PDB file of C-alpha atoms in Angstrom:
ATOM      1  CA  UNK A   1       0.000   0.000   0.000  1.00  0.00           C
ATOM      2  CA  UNK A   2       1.902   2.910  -1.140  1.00  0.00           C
ATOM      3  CA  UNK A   3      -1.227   5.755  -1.315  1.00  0.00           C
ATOM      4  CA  UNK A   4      -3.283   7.262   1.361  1.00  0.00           C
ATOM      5  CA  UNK A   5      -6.052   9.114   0.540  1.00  0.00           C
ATOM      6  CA  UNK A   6      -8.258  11.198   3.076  1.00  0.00           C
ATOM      7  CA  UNK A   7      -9.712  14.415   3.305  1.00  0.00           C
ATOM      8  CA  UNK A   8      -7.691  17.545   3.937  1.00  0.00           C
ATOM      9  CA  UNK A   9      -8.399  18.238   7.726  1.00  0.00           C
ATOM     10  CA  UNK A  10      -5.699  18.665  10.505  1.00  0.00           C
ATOM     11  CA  UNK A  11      -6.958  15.832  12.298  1.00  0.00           C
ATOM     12  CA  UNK A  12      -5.439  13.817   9.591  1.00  0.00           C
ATOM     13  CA  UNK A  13      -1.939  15.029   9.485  1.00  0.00           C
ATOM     14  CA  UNK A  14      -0.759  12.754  12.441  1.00  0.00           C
ATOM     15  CA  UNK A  15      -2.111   9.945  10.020  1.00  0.00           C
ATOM     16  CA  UNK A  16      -0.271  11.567   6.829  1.00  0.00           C
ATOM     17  CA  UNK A  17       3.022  11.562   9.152  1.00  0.00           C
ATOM     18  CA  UNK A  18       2.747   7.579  10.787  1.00  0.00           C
ATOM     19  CA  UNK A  19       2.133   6.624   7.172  1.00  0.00           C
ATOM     20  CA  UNK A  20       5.259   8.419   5.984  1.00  0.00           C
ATOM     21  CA  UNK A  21       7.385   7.457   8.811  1.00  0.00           C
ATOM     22  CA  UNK A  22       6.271   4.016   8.594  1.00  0.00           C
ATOM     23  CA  UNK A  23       7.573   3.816   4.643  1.00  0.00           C
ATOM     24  CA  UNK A  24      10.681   5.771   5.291  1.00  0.00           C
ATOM     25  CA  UNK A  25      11.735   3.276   8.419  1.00  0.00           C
ATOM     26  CA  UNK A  26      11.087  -0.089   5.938  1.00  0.00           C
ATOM     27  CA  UNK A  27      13.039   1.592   3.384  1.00  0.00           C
ATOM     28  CA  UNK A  28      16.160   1.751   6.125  1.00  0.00           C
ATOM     29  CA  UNK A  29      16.421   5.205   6.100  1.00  0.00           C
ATOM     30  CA  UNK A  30      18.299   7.276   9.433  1.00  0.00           C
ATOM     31  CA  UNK A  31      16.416   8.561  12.261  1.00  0.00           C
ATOM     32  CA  UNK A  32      17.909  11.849  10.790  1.00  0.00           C
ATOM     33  CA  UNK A  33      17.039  11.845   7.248  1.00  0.00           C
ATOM     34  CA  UNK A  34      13.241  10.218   8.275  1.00  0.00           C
ATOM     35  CA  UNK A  35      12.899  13.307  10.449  1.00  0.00           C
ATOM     36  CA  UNK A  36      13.745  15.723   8.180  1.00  0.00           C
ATOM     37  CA  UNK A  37      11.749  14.489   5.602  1.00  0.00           C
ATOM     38  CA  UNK A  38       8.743  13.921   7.873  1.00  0.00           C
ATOM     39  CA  UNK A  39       9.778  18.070   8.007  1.00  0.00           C
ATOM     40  CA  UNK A  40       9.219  18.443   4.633  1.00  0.00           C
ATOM     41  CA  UNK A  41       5.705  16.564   4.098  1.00  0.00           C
ATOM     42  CA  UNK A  42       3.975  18.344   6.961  1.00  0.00           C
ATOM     43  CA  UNK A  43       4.634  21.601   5.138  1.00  0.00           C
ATOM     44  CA  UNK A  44       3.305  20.349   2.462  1.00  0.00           C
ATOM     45  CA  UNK A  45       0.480  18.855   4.004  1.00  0.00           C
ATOM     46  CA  UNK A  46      -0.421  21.616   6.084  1.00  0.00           C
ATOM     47  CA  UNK A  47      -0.225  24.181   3.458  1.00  0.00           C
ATOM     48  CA  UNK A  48      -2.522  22.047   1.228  1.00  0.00           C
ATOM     49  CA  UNK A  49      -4.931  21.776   4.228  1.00  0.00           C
ATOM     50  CA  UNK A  50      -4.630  25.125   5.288  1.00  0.00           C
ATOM     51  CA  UNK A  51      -5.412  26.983   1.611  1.00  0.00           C
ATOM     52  CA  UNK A  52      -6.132  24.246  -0.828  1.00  0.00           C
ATOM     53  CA  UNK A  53     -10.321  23.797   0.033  1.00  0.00           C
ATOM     54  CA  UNK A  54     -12.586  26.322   1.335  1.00  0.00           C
ATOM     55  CA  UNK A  55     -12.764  25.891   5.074  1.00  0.00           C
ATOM     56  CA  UNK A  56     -16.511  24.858   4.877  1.00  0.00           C
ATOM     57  CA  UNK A  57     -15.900  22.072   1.764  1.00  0.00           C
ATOM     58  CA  UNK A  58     -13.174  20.293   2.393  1.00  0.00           C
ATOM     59  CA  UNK A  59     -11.953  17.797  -0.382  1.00  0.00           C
ATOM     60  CA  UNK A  60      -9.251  14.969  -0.247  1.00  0.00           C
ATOM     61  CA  UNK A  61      -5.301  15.243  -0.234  1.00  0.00           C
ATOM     62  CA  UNK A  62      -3.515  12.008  -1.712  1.00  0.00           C
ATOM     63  CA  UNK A  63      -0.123  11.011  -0.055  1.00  0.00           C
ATOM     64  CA  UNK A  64       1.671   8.025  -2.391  1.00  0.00           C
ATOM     65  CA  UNK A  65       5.437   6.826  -2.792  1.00  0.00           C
ATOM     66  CA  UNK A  66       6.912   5.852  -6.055  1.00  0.00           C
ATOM     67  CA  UNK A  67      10.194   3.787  -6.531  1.00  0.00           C
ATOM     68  CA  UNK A  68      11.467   5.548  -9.191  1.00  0.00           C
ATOM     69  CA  UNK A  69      15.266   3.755  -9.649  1.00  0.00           C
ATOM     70  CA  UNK A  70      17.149   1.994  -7.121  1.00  0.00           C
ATOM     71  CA  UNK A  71      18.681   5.316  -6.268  1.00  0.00           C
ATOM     72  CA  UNK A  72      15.379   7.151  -5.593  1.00  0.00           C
ATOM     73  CA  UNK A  73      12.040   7.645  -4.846  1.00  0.00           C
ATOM     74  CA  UNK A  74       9.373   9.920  -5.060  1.00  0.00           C
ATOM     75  CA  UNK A  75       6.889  11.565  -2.839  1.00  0.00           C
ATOM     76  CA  UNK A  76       3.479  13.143  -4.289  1.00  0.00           C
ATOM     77  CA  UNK A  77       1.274  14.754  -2.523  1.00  0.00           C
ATOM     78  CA  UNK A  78      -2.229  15.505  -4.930  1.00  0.00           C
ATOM     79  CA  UNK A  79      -5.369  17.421  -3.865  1.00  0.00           C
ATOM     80  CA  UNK A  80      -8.028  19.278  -5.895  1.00  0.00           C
ATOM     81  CA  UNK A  81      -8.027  22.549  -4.822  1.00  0.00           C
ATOM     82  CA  UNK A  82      -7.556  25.873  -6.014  1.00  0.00           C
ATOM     83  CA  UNK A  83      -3.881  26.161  -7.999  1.00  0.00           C
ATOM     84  CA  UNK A  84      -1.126  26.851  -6.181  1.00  0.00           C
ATOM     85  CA  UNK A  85       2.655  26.353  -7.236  1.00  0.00           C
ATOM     86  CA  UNK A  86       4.345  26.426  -3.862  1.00  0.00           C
ATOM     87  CA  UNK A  87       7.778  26.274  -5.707  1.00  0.00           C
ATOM     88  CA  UNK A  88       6.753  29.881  -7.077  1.00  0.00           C
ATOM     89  CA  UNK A  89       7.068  31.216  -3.805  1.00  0.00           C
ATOM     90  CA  UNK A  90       9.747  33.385  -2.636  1.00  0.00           C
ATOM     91  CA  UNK A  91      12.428  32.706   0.344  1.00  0.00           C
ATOM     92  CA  UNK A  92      12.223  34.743   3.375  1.00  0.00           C
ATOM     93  CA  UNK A  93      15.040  36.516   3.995  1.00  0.00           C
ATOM     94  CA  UNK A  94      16.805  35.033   6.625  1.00  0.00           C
ATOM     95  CA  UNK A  95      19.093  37.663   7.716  1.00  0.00           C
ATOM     96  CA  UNK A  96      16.825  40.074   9.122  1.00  0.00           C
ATOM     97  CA  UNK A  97      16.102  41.056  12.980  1.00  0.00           C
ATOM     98  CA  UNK A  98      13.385  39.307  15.283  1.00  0.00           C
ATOM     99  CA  UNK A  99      10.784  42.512  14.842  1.00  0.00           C
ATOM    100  CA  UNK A 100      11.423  42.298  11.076  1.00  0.00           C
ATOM    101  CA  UNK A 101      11.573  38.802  10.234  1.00  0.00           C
ATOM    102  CA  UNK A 102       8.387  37.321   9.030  1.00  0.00           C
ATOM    103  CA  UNK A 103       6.429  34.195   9.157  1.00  0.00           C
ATOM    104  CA  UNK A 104       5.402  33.529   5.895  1.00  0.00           C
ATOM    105  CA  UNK A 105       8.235  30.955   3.180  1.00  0.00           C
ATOM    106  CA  UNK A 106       9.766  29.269   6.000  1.00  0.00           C
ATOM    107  CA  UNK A 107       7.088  26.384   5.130  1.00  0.00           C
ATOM    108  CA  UNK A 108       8.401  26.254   1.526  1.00  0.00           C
ATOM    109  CA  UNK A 109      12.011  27.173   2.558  1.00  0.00           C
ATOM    110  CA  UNK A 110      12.420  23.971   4.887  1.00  0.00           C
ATOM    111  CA  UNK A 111      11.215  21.682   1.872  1.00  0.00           C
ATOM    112  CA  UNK A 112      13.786  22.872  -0.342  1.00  0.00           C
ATOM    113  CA  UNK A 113      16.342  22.355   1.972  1.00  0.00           C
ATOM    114  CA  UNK A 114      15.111  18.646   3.095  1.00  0.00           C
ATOM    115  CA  UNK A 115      14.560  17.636  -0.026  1.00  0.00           C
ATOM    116  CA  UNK A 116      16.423  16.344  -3.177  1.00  0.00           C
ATOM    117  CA  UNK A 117      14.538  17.741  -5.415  1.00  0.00           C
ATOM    118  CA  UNK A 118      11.334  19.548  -5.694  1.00  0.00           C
ATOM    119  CA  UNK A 119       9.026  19.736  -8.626  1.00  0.00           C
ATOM    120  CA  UNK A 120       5.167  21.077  -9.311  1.00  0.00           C
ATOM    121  CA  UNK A 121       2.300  20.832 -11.874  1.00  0.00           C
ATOM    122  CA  UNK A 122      -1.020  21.079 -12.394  1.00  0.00           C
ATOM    123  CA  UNK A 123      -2.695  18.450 -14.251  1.00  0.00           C
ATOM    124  CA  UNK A 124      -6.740  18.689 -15.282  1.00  0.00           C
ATOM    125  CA  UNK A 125      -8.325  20.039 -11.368  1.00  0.00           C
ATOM    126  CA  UNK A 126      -5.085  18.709  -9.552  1.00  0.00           C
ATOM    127  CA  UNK A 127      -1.811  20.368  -8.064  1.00  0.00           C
ATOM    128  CA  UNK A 128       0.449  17.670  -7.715  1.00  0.00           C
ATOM    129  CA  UNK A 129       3.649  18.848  -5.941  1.00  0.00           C
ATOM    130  CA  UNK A 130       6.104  15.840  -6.195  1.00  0.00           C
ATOM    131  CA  UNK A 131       9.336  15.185  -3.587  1.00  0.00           C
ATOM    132  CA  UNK A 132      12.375  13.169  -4.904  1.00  0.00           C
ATOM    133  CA  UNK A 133      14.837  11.772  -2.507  1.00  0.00           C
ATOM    134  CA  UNK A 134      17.513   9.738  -2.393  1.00  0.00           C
ATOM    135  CA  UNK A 135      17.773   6.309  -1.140  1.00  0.00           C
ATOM    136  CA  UNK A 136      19.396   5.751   1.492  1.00  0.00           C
ATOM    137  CA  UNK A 137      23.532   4.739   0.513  1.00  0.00           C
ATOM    138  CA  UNK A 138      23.847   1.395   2.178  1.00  0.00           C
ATOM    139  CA  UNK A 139      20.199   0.318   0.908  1.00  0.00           C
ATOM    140  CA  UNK A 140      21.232   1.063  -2.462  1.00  0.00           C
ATOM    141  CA  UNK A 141      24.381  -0.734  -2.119  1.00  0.00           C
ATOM    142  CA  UNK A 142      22.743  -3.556  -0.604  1.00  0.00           C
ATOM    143  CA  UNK A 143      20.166  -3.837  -3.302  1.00  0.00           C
ATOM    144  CA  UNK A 144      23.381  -3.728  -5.719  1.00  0.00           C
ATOM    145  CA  UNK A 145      24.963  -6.149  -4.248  1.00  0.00           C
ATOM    146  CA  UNK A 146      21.441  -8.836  -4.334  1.00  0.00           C
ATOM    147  CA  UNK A 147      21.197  -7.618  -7.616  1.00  0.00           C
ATOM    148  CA  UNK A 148      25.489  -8.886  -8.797  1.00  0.00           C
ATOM    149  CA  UNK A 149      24.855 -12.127  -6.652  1.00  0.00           C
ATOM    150  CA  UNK A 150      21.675 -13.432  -8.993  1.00  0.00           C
TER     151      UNK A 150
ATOM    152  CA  UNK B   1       4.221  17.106  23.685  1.00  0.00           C
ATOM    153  CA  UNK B   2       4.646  17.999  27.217  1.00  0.00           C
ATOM    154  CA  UNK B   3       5.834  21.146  28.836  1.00  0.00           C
ATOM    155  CA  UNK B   4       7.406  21.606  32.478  1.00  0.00           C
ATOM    156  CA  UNK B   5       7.500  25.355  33.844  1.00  0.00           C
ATOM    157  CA  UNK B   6      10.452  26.333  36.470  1.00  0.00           C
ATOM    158  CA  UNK B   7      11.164  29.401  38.008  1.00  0.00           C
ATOM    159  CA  UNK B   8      14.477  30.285  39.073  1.00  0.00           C
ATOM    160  CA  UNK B   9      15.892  33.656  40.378  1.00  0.00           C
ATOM    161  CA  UNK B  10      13.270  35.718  38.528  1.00  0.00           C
ATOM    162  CA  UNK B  11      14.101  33.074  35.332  1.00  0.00           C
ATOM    163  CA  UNK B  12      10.999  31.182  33.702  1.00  0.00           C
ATOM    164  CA  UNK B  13      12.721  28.036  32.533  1.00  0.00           C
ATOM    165  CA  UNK B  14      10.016  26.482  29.855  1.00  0.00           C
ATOM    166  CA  UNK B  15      11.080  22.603  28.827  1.00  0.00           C
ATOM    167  CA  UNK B  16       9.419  20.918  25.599  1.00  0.00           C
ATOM    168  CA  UNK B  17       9.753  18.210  25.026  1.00  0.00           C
ATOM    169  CA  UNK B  18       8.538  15.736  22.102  1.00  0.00           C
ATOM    170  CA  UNK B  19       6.740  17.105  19.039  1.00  0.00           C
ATOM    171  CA  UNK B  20       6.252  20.723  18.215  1.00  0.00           C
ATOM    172  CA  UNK B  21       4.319  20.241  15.167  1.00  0.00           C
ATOM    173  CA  UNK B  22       0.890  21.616  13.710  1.00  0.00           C
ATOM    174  CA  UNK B  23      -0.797  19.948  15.838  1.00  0.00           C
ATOM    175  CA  UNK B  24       0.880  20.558  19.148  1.00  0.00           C
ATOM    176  CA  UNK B  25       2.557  24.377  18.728  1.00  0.00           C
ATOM    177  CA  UNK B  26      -1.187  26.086  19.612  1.00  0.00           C
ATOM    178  CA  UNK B  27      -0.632  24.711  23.113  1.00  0.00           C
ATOM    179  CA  UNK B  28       2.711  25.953  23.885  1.00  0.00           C
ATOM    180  CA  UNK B  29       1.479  29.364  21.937  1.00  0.00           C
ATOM    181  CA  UNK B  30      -1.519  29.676  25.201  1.00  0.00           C
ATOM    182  CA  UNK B  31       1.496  28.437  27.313  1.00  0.00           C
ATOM    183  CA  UNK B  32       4.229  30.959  26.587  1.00  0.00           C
ATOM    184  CA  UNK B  33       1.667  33.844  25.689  1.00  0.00           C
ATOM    185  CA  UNK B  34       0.066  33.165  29.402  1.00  0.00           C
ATOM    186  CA  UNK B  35       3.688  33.064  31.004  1.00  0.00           C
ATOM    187  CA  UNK B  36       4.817  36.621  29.142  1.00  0.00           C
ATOM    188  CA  UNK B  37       0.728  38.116  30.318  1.00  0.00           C
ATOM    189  CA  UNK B  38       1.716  37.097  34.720  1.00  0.00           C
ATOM    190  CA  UNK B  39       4.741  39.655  34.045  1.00  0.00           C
ATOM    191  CA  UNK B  40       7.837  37.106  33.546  1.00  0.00           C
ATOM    192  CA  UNK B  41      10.390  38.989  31.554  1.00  0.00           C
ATOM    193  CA  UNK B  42      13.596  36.879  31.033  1.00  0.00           C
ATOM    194  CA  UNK B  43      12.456  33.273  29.645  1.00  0.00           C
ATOM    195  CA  UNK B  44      14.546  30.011  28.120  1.00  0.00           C
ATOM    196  CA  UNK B  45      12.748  27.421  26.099  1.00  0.00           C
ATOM    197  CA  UNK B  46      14.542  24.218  27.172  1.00  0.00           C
ATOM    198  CA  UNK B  47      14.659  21.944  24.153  1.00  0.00           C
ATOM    199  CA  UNK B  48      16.611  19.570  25.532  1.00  0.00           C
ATOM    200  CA  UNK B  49      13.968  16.944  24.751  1.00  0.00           C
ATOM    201  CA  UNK B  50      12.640  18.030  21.850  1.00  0.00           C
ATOM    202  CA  UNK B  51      12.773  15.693  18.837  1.00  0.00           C
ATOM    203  CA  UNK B  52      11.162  17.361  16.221  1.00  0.00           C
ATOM    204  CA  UNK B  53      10.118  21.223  15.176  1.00  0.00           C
ATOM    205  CA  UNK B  54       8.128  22.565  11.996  1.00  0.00           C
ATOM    206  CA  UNK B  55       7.442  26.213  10.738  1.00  0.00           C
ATOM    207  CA  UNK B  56       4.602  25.835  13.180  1.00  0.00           C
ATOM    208  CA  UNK B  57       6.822  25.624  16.016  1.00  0.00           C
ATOM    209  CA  UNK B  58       9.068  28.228  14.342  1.00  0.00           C
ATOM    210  CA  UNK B  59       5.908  30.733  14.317  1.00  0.00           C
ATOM    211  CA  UNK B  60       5.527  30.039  17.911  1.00  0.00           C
ATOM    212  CA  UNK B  61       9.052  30.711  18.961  1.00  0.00           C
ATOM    213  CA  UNK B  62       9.243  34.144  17.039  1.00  0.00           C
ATOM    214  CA  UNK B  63       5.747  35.085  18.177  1.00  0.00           C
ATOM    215  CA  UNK B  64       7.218  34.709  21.477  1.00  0.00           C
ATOM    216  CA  UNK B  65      10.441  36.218  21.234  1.00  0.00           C
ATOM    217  CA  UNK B  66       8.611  39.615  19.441  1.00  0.00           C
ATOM    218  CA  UNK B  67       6.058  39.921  22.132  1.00  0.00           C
ATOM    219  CA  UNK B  68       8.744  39.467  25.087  1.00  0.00           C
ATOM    220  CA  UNK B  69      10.708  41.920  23.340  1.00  0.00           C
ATOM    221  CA  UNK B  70       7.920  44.939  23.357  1.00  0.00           C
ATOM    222  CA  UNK B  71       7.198  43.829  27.088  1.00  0.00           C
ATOM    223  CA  UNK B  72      11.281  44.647  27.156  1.00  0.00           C
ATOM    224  CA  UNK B  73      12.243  41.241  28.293  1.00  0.00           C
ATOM    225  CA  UNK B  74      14.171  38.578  26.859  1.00  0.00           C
ATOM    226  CA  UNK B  75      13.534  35.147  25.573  1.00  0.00           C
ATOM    227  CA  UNK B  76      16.728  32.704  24.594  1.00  0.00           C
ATOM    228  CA  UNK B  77      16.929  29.010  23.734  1.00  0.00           C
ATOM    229  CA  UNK B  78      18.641  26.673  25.307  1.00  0.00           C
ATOM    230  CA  UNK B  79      20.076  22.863  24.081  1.00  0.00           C
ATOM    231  CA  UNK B  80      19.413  22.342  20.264  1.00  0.00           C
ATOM    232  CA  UNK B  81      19.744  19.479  19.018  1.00  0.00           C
ATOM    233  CA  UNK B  82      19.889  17.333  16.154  1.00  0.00           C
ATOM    234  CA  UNK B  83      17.107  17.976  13.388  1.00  0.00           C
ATOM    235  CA  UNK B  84      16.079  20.934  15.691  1.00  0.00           C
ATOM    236  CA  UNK B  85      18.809  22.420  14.903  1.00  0.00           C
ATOM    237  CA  UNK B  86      18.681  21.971  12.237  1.00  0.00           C
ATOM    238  CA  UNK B  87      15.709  23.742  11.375  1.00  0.00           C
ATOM    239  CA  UNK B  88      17.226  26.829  13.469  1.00  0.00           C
ATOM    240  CA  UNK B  89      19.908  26.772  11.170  1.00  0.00           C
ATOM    241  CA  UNK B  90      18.410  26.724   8.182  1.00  0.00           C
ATOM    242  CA  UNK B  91      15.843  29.390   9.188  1.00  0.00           C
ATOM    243  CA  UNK B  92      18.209  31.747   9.875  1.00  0.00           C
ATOM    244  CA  UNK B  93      16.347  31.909  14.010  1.00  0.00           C
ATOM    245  CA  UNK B  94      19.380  31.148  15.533  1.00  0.00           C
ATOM    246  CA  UNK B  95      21.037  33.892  14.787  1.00  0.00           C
ATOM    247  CA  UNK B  96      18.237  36.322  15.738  1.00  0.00           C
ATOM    248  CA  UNK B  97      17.328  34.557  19.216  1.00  0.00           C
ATOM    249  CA  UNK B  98      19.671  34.266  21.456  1.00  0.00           C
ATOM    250  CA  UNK B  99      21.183  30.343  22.014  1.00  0.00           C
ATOM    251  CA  UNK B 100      22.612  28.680  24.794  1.00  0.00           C
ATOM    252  CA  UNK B 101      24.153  24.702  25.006  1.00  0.00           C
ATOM    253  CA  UNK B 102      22.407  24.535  28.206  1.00  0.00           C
ATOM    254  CA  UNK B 103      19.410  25.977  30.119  1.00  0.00           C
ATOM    255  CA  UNK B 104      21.926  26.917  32.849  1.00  0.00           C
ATOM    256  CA  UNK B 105      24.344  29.060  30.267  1.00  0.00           C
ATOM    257  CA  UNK B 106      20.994  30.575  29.264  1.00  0.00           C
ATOM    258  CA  UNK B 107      20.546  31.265  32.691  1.00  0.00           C
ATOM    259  CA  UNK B 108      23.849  32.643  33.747  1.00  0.00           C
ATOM    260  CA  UNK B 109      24.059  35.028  30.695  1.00  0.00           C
ATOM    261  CA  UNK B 110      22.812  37.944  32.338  1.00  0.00           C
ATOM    262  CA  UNK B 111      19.631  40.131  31.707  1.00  0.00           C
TER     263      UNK B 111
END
């Protein structure tokens, strides 16, 4: 089972995150890396059920894993909502003072930094923002070595 | 999440530990909003224990530090950690709020 659908409410995003977790431990990845991924997908999954759906209709948010090479994987997260491209959006500047600084980006600014790579597009009614990340080194060496042995 | 309050020489020591995610950052929000409202000027946020922060718990932090700072009193943070500090790091909040390897360094370094 590598998809979870269920509708965009904050109730669900300890759900979103076990699921997640639960992939990222099977696929031997570091306490580390698992937690700083985990990072990345509740940004995206709160910003999708913050903004995506009208507070009063609320519509689904799709979490799935694909195995795209040995070396990597992808993470998509799909809902129906209004467009949004959060790769659009600015970074904050990080430089500035406490009564300055701002809020808003640091969502969208901790994804790019925990992830690989980071890609967005709209297809027919759906924003599908997609999360590639690379496999853990000693998984992909051990599915190497399985792979010489046969 | 759980937090544990301890006052010390006029210092409010706040410890989190666990999560401070979506879910959990509204509570410490009340928490540290309710502690800077009884008059408590000089506060550390002990993450000691803390295994995991989001922009959530981000807001929270700089929410607090602004509103301590037009009450002209200080917040600092004390024992980072890990992917916590990660996240400090790459925000660019450790360098605007004050950060100590211990609570008691955060303690000691004056008001």
């Amino acid at each position: 089972m590598n998809t979870l659908s269920l509708k965009a409410g904050i109730e669900n995003l300890p759900v979103f995150l076990g699921f997640l977790t639960h992939f990222l431990t099977e696929r031997s990845f570091s306490l580390k890396r698992r937690k700083e991924i985990e990072i990345a997908a509740e940004e995206a999954l709160v910003n999708i059920i913050r903004y995506a759906y009208q507070l009063d209709k609320p519509g689904d948010l799709e979490l799935s894993f694909h195995d795209k090479t040995d070396k990597r994987l992808e993470i998509e997260f799909r809902d129906r909502g209004t467009p949004f491209d959060p790769t659009s959006m600015t970074e904050p500047d990080t430089e500035l003072s406490i009564s300055e600084r701002k809020i808003g980006g640091l969502g969208i600014l901790l994804i790019r930094r925990m992830v690989d790579g980071l890609s967005y597009r709209r297809q027919g009614d759906q924003n599908i923002l997609t999360f590639s990340i690379l496999m853990p080194e000693d998984e992909i060496a051990n599915k190497k070595g399985k792979t010489e042995a046969s | 999440m759980e937090i544990q309050k301890k006052k010390e020489d006029n210092i409010m020591v706040i410890a989190v530990s666990g999560r401070l995610d979506a879910v959990t950052s509204p509570e410490l929000e009340k928490e540290l909003l309710s502690i800077i409202a009884e008059g408590n000027k000089s506060l550390v946020l002990d993450f000691a224990k803390l295994d995991y922060i989001s922009s959530a718990g981000l807001r929270v932090v700089l929410a607090g530090a602004k509103k301590i700072k037009q009450q002209q009193g200080i917040l600092r943070l004390a024992c980072l950690k890990g992917v916590v500090k990660e996240v400090f790091e790459v925000s660019g909040f450790d360098s605007i709020i004050p950060c100590f390897d211990t609570a008691d360094s955060a303690f000691k370094a004056g008001s």
